[in-house]
XYZ file of C-alpha atoms in Angstrom:
476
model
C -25.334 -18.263 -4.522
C -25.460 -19.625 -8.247
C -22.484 -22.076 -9.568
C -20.845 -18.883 -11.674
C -21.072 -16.956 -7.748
C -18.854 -20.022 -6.094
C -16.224 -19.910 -8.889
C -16.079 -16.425 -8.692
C -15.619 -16.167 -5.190
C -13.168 -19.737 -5.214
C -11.194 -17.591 -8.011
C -10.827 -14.636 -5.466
C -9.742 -16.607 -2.772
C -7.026 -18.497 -4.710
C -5.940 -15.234 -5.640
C -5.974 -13.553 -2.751
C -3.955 -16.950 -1.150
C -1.320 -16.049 -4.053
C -1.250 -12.659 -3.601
C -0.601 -13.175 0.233
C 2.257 -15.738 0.340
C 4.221 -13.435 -1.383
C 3.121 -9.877 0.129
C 3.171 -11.599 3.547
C 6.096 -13.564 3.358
C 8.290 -10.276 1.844
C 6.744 -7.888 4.348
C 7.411 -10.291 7.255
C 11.203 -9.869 6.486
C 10.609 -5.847 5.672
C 8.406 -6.295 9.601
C 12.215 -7.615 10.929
C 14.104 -5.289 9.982
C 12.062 -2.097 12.373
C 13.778 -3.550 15.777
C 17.121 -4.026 14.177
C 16.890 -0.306 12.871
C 16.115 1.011 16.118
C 18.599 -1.288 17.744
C 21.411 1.036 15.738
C 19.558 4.026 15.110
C 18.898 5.526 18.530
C 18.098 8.525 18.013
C 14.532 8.988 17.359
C 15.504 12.393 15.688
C 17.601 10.811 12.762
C 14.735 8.267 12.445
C 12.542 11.273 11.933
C 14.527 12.955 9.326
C 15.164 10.111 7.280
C 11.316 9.170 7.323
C 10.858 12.884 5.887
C 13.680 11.522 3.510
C 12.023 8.979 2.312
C 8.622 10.640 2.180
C 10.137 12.710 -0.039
C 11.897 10.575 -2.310
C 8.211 8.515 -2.714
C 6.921 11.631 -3.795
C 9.316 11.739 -6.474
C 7.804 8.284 -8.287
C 4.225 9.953 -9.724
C 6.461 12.680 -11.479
C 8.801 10.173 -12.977
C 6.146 7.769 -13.734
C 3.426 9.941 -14.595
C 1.033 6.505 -13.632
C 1.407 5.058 -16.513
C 2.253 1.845 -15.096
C -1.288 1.839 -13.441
C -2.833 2.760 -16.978
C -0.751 -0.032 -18.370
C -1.292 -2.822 -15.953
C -5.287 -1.953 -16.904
C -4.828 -2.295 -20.667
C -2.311 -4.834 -20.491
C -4.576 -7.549 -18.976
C -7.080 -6.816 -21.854
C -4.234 -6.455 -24.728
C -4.569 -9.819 -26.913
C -2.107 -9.326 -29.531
C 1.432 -8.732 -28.875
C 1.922 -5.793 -30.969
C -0.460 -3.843 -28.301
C 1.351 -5.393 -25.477
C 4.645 -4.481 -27.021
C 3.531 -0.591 -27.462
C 2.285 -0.184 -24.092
C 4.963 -1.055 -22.382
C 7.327 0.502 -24.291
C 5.656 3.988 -24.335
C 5.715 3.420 -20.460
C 9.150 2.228 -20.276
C 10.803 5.113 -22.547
C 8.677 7.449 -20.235
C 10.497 6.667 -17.023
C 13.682 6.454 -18.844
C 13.461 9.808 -19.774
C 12.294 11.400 -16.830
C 14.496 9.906 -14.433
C 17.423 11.429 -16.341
C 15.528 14.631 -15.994
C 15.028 14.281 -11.818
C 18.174 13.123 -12.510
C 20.203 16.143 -13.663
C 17.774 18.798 -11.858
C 18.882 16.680 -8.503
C 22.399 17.237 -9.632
C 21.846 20.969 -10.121
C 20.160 21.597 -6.649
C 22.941 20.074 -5.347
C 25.622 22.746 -6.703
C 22.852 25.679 -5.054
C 21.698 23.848 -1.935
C 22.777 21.889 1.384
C 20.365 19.392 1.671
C 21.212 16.288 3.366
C 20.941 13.216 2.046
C 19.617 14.686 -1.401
C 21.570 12.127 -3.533
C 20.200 8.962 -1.622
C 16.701 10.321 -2.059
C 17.091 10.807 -5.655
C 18.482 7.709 -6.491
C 15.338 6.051 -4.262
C 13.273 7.677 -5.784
C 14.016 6.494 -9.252
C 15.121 3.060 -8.227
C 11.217 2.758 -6.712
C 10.036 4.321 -10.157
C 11.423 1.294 -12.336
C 10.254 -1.615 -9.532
C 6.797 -0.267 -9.380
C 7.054 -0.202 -13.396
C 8.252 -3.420 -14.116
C 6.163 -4.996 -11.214
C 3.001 -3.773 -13.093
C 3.931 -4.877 -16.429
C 4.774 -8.096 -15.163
C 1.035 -7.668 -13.334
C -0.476 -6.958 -16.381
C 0.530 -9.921 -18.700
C -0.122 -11.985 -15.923
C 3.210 -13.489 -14.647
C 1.433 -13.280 -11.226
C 4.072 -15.788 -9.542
C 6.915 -13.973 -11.216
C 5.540 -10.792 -9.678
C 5.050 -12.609 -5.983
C 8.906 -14.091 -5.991
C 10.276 -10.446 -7.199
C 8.702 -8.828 -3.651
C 10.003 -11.675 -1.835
C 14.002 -11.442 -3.189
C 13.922 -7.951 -2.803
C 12.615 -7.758 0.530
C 15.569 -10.921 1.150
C 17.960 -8.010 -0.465
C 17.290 -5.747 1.831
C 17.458 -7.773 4.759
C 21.085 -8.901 4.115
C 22.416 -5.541 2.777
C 20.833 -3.727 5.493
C 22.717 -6.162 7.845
C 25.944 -5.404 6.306
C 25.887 -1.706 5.702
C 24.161 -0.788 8.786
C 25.430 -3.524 11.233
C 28.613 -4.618 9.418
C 30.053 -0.915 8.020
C 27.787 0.762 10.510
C 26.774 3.438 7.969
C 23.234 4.257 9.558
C 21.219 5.776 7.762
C 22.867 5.828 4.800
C 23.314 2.636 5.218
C 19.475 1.987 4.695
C 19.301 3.791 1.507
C 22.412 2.019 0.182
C 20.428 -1.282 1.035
C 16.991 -0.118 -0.703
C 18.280 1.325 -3.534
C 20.897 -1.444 -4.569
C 18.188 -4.632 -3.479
C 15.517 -2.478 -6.320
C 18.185 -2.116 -8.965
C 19.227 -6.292 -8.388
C 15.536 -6.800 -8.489
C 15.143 -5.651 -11.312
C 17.957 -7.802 -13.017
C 15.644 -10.396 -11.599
C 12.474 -9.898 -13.403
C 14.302 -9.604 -16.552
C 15.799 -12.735 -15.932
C 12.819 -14.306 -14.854
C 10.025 -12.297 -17.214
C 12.611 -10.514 -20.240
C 10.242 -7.271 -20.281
C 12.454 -5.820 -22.323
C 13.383 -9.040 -25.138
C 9.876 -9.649 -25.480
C 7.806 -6.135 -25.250
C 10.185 -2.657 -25.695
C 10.509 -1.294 -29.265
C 12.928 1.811 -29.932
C 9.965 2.523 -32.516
C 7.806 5.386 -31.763
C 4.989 4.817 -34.264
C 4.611 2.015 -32.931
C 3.907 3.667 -29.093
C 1.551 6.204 -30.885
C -0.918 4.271 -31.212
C -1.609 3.460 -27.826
C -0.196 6.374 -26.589
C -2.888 8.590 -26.512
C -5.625 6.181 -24.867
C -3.216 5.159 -21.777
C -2.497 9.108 -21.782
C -6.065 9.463 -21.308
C -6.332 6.273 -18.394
C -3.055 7.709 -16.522
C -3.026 11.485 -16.818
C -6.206 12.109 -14.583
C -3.920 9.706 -11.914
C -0.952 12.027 -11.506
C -2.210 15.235 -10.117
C -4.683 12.110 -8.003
C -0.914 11.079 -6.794
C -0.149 14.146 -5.670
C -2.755 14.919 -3.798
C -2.732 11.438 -2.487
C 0.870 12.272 -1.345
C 0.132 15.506 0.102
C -3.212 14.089 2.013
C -0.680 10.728 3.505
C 2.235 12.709 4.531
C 1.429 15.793 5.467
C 1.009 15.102 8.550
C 4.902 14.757 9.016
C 5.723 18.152 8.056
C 3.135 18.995 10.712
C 4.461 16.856 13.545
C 8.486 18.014 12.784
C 7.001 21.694 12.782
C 5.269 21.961 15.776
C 6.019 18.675 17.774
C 10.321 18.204 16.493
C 11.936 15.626 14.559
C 12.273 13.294 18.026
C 8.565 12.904 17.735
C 8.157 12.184 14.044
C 10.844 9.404 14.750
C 8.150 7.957 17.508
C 5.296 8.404 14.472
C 7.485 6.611 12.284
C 8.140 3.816 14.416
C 4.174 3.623 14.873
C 3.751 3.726 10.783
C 6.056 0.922 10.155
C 3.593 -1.299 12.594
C 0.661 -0.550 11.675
C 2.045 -0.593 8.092
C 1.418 -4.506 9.082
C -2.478 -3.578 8.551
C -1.587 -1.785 5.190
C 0.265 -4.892 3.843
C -3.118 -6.651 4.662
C -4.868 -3.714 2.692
C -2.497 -3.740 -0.348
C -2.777 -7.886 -0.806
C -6.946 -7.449 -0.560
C -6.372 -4.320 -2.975
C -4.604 -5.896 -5.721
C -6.800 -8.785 -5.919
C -10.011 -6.906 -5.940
C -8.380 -4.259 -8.428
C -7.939 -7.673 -10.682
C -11.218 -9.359 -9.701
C -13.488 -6.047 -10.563
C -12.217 -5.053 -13.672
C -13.006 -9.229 -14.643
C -16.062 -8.986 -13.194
C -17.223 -5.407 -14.019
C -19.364 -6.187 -16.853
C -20.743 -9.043 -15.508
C -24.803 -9.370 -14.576
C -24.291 -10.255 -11.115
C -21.891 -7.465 -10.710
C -23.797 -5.679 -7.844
C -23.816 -8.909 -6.124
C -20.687 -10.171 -6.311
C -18.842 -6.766 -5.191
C -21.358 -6.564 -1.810
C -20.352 -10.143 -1.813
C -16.332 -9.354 -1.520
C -17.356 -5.925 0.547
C -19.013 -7.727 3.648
C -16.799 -10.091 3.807
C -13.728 -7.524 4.017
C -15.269 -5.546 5.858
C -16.398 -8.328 8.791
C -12.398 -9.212 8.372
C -11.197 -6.112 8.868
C -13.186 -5.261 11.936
C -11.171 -8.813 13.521
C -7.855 -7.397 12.487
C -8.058 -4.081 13.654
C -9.583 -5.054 16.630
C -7.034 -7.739 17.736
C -4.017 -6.362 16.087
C -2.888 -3.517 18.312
C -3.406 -6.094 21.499
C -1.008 -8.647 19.599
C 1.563 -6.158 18.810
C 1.339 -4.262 22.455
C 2.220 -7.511 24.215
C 5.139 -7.872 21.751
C 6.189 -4.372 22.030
C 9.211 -4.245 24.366
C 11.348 -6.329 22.905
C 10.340 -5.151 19.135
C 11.447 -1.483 20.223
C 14.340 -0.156 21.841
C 13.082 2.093 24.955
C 13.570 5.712 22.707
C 10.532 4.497 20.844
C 8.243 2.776 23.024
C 6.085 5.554 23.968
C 4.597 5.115 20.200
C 2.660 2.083 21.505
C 0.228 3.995 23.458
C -1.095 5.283 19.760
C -1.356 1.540 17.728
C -5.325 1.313 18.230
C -5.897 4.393 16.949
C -4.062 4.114 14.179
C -5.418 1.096 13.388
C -8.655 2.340 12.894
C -7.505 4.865 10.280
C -5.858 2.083 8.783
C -9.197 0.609 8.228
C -10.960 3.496 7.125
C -8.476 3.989 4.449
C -8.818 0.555 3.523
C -12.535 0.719 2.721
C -11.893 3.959 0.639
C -9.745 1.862 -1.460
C -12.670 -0.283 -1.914
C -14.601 2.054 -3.721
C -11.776 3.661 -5.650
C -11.971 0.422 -7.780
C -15.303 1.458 -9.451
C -13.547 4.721 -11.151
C -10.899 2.277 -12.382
C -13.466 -0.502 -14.045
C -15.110 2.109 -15.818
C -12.117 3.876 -16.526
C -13.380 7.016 -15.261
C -10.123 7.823 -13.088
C -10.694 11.344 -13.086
C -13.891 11.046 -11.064
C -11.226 9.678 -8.034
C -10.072 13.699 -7.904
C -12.544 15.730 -6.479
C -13.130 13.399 -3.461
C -9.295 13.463 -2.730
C -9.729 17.272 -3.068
C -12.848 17.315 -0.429
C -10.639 15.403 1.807
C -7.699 17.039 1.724
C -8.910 20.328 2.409
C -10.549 18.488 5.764
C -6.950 17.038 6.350
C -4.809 20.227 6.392
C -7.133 22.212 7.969
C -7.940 20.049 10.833
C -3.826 19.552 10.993
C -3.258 23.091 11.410
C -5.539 23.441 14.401
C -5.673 19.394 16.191
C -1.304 18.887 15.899
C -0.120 21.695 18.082
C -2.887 21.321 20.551
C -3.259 17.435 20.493
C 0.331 16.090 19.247
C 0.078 12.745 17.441
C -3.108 11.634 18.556
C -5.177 15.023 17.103
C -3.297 13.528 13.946
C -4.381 10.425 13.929
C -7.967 11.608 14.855
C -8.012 14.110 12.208
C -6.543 11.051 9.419
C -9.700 9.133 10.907
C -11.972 11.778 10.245
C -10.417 12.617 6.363
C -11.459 9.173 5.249
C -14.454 8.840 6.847
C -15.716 12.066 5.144
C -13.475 10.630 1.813
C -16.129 6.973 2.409
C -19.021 8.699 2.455
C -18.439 10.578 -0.593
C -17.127 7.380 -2.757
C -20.017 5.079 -1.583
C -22.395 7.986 -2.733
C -19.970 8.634 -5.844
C -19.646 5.225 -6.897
C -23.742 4.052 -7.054
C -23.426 4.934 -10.709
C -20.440 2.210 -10.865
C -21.378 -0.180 -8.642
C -24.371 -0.957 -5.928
C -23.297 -2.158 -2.950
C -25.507 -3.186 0.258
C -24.398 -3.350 3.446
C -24.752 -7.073 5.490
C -26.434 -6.631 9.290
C -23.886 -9.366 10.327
C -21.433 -6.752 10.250
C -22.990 -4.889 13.064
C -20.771 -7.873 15.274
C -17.774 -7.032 13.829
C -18.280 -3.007 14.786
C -19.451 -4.198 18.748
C -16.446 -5.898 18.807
C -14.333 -3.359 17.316
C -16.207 -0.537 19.777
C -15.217 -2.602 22.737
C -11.434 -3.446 22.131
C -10.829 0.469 21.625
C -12.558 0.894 25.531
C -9.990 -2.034 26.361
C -7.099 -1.010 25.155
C -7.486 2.652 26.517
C -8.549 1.553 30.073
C -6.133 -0.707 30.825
C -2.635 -2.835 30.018
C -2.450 -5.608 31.306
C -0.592 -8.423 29.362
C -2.771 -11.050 30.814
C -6.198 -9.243 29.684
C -4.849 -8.510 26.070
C -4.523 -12.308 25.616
C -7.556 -13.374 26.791
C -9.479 -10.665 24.629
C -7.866 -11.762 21.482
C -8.671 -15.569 22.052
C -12.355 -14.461 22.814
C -12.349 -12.225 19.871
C -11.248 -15.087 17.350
C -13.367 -17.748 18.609
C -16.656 -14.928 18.113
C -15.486 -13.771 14.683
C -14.687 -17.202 13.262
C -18.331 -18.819 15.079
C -19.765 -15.944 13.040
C -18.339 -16.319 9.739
C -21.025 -17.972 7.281
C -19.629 -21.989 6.693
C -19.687 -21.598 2.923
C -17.165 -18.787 3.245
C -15.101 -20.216 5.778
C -14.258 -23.355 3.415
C -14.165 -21.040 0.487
C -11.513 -19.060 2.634
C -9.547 -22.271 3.916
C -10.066 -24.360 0.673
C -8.657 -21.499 -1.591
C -5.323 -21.428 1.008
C -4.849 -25.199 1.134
C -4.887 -25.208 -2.273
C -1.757 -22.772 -3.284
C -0.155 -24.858 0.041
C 0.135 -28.036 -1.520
C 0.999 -26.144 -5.350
């Protein structure tokens, strides 16, 4: 690898290390806070219905936002002047004003018709999500990367401490939780101004202004809201499924399993937004196709150690994470995993639509895969409960990765390495373990074994890349 290859790949480490402090470090406390809410919440039924709550409510955001704070962090990190900068995140910001006073008063309206519980809390979620993910972009975009990192970490500190209070302290349950989540957003948000002033420096009341840009992010972000929805409908369908044919008792169990292997999805989403901001730097570079296999083997030999030890970790940790309503979930943390992954490596590909900003070319793969999911729910849930789920999830984005690495050639080449043949031995043989047998004693050993292999197997110029670029943001 040429001198312009190391600094490419030391620049994607160091931002990966800064991407992780703060992802890890506020999804650690987020991590606490699933034994203390099954310490007062019970009932794996309420659990369940406030997951569907809150599945809900994050179906809300694409309709509010309509994505334009994806289509603005894309332009903002190429906007020089300020007048650009200025009308892109106004149009975006007037956007979500105005449509969350819409959800707004049609929320108040179903009210007066309809009983549906908790409607107000999922409403106000919804749009208190809406303006985070916003601002958090913006602040993405014109690159106040350390602003962005200390914003996730005092709003997951928030809603650690309000949760405490108005679930432990008032004992409000699950009202309690939204209260928590929707106030720690609306604080955070105080907080980037504060910290970033979004609005002093970049919103104009003038629309001519926003016309000008308009149409082009229009163009970026439109193709990405029906792509939401569908993304919505293919991740959460399965919990309409499981409370139709299984109960609400048993989506609580598969939303206790969720929020652990959401450990492996916080792991995705720091890799994700560091490749999103890598690729689109890197896109129209000459070494392109060599630099993304690069990044892809690498992430790929990583995830393969992950998923393989993770579920092991987290089993031997298990009783005293859960109360005893939820531990049967365990029994389902491997499997999961491995969707985890797969979903993972279609985000890989996605990228390539977004560098050439060709985002309507992510649809009709999501609509191929879709069709797969809610078909094979109809027929795997009632006769296989949670684990025909989870088998038919793994099977979706399989059939989703084969499609994108096909899709994609035109956007990117990428080859695949022969080392990473290891990293799928490995990964066959700790899904034997884990079904076969349980003892505590046998999951430790396995995992020491496993790291020692995968890190004697890791090429030495990547494995001081890797350490060197973590080392570095330590001692900054």
């Amino acid at each position: 690898m040429g001198a312009s290859g190391i600094s490419r790949g030391h620049k994607f480490v160091n931002d990966l290390a800064l991407y992780a402090i703060g992802n890890i470090g506020s999804k650690l406390i987020t991590f606490m806070l699933v034994p203390f809410y099954t310490f007062f919440i019970t009932d794996p039924a309420e659990f369940g219905y406030y997951d569907i709550c809150l599945t809900v409510a994050f179906g809300m955001i694409p309709l509010i936002t309509l994505q334009l704070h994806e289509g603005g962090f894309r332009f903002l990190m190429e906007a020089g002047e300020l007048q650009r900068k200025q009308a892109i995140v106004s149009f975006i910001l007037r956007t979500v004003f105005l449509n969350s006073a819409i959800i707004l008063f049609i929320g108040l309206v179903l009210g007066q018709y309809m009983e549906i519980k908790y409607l107000g809390y999922m409403i106000m979620f919804g749009i208190a999500q809406a303006f985070i993910d916003s601002w958090l972009q913006i602040v993405r975009g014109v690159g106040l990367i350390k602003v962005y990192v200390a914003a996730g970490i005092f709003n997951s500190l928030l809603i650690a401490l309000l949760s405490v209070f108005a679930v432990a302290v008032l004992e409000w349950g699950v009202p309690g939780i939204f209260v928590a989540n929707i106030s720690a957003r609306f604080l955070t948000l105080v907080y980037l101004e504060f910290k970033a002033g979004i609005v002093r420096k970049y919103f104009s009341i003038n629309r001519w202004t926003c016309k000008e840009v308009s149409r082009e992010l229009v163009k970026y972000s439109l193709p990405l809201l029906p792509l939401s929805v569908l993304w919505w409908i293919l991740n959460n369908n399965g919990v309409f499924f499981i409370k139709e044919f299984l109960g609400l008792e048993e989506n609580g169990i598969y939303a206790i399993l969720a929020k652990f292997t959401g450990i492996l999805y916080v792991l995705v989403f720091i890799f994700y937004q560091t490749w999103q901001q890598n690729a689109i730097e890197q896109y129209n570079s000459p070494e392109r196709n060599r630099f993304f296999s690069a990044v892809f083997n690498n992430y790929f030999y990583l995830l393969c150690f992950f998923v393989a030890v993770f579920p092991f970790a987290l089993r031997i940790n298990y009783s005293w994470l859960v109360s005893q309503e939820y531990y049967s979930s365990s029994q389902y943390l491997f499997a999961n995993s491995v969707f985890m992954m797969c979903f993972a490596l279609c985000s890989f590909f996605e990228i390539g639509y977004q560098c050439s900003k060709n985002t309507s070319g992510i649809i009709p793969g999501v609509l191929i895969a879709m069709t797969v999911n809610i078909a094979g729910n109809f027929y795997c849930v009632p006769l296989f409960g949670i684990f025909g789920l989870i088998a038919v999830n793994i099977l979706t984005y399989v059939v989703l990765l084969v499609y994108r690495v096909v899709d994609t050639r035109k956007y990117m080449r990428v080859s695949f390495s022969p080392r990473n043949i290891v990293g799928l031995c490995v990964l066959s043989v700790a899904g034997i373990l884990f079904a076969v047998q349980e003892s505590t004693v046998v999951d430790v050993i396995f995992i020491i074994v496993t790291a020692i292999v995968f890190y004697l197997c890791i090429p030495k110029n990547n494995r001081h890349a890797f350490f060197e670029g973590f080392m570095l943001k330590r001692k900054r």
